[in-house]
């Protein structure tokens, strides 16, 4: 499957290409007072106000105090920006090589010599994970 | 060649038509009940049912058509003079109208609702068969449970009009908004790149003007008169009156006041609740009324009025009033300490979830929504509710909402290095040198005679805070709070967008807006902000401090006393007059105004007419009769426009008369200046 790689720290994650709308480099994010730490703020993408999430915090791996880009994903509840440490390439993911237990993911897939963990947008952005 | 697409299209059209015809039927039936008999009206009602029947059949909605047919049969008996109008008959037909309305959505989705339809048809047939024999005695029994005093309404269908789905209008409005935003961006670019003030260019000014007008026109297209919901309210009053055996007179005024359709829709349920509540609980039984020396027939008044960018809708009854002590007791029972609250503050506890005094919830009005939901619905359209009540004399609920939700006039402030927008409708006062005092070891400012706690806005928002800066006093539903900000930036209409549904609810935010420079402006939610500020800080200061606050030094500016029972009106006038260079004091009715006049010199009194305790005419007379203040000019501002009222105002001794519908900043200042001379020039 086509996927977009998403670097979070040293880890490599992937999101399905068909759900990705665009990548915004060095976005200007306005923080939202009283928002939970999984919410980095909102960002203006061509006149549309898009929420930006701390992908690392949602995955429970690390807080992303510095991020260089966001990928705007389409979800049933509207667009969502996922922060990433580094813009990744668009790749073809291989076989499922291992199941994953981290909430918000659905399995590790082969990618050349390495692996990439596929993000499951629905469960990653579930209200219980965000709040 | 049958196409589902086309059928859908026609069904959508039918849906719109059916709603309109059902509305027409409702109001005509009510009108018929009022007048008893009117051949022309009966014919019109018959025609509506007939047309509805035909239209439903054309789009293949058989069950719907059958109900309309049964209705038509029944109405034919009326038309032919075979039977007379009785409350039972009107009830029956109204019930069928409601039934059809309820069926409509499902029927359009393809669900025939056969059982419902059969029940409705059966009920109508039974009524039709009961026929002639009933016409006599029943009519005597309950000729009018509700008298109606309402101006005749015209459901004029303009031949020149077209029907447009709301979504298409919204899209239009959104695009107009975006072109306005794009225009601002272009202006900014001109400034940055060419270093020219864009407003110095005729072309840019022209485009601004056109865009503003376009925006206003587009917004107008979404407006509907309040009369579109008053029939439902009138029927509710009538039904509750009948069930409870009370004699209630319904008075509706200002029904042609227009509101954004979305806002009005949201207000339907809360207003319904308020009128039911008024009849069910506000109004005493006839026996109690007589015992209390009140007229047996009670009055529930509905009054809508536009004021500036807001619409004020009041529901008033002349019943027993709300027992504040009982509200307190109930709050105490639920574990909240209401003993330190003033009566006025305690009154607002009725909007709390779960707070139900026996005088507030029963089968009739307790069903569906409670007062907490009334509040939530009104707040959802950025409005608020005010209550006034007087034991034994009645209660008044004022619902104050913005005319439209698309643009929100806001005050922009800077705090914590960011700009924030505060909706103007919640601002009580904002200036650069509000005298700050301390009470119980905490900073407070004075708003009127109340001590209002001060919080640092940035601190509440979790941003770097500052110790100094202007103070903005805001009013939430039940209380005021003051926020210190870094700077007041300005006042502006903001196109507010809701935040993503993916985000959890953030109580301190009402939404956000994209600025001309592409940055995002956060719009604050005042109620949420106040709640948070009170949570963040130790218990707020309740007690007023002894002695007068550090009042600003007496200036030589002319002093105007603004008298009006609506906070919004008072504050609107205050802001206009202060901007115009006058010192302003306020009072909420004639009695309070006379108390102020007794101790304070005032150069002009600007008063509303309809107020509790002492109205504007009585106030004018009292001023004229006063030993030392008899010469103070009085300007009456009112929604009444009749010559008779004008005459009455002048007879009472008023010097001028402004009608609210013609009210604007320039007109007000001009009228004040005419009596006082230009601002600051003194008397």
Coordinates of C-alpha atoms in Angstrom, one line a residue, chain B residues 14 72 91 93 101 104 110 114 144-145 159 243 310 319 357 362 437 492 514 539 548 582 646:
Chain B
X14 CA -42.7 19.4 -1.3
X72 CA -60.3 18.2 4.1
X91 CA -58.0 20.9 18.5
X93 CA -57.5 19.6 13.2
X101 CA -45.6 17.7 10.6
X104 CA -43.0 14.5 7.3
X110 CA -39.5 6.6 2.1
X114 CA -48.8 3.8 7.8
X144 CA -62.0 30.9 25.0
X145 CA -59.5 29.5 27.3
X159 CA -45.2 36.2 -6.3
X243 CA -55.1 21.8 30.8
X310 CA -29.1 42.3 19.1
X319 CA -48.3 35.8 38.0
X357 CA -38.1 24.0 42.9
X362 CA -44.1 19.9 36.6
X437 CA -8.9 48.5 44.8
X492 CA -13.8 44.7 15.1
X514 CA -8.4 33.7 10.4
X539 CA -13.2 32.1 46.6
X548 CA -17.1 54.4 48.0
X582 CA -20.5 62.4 28.4
X646 CA -45.5 60.4 21.9

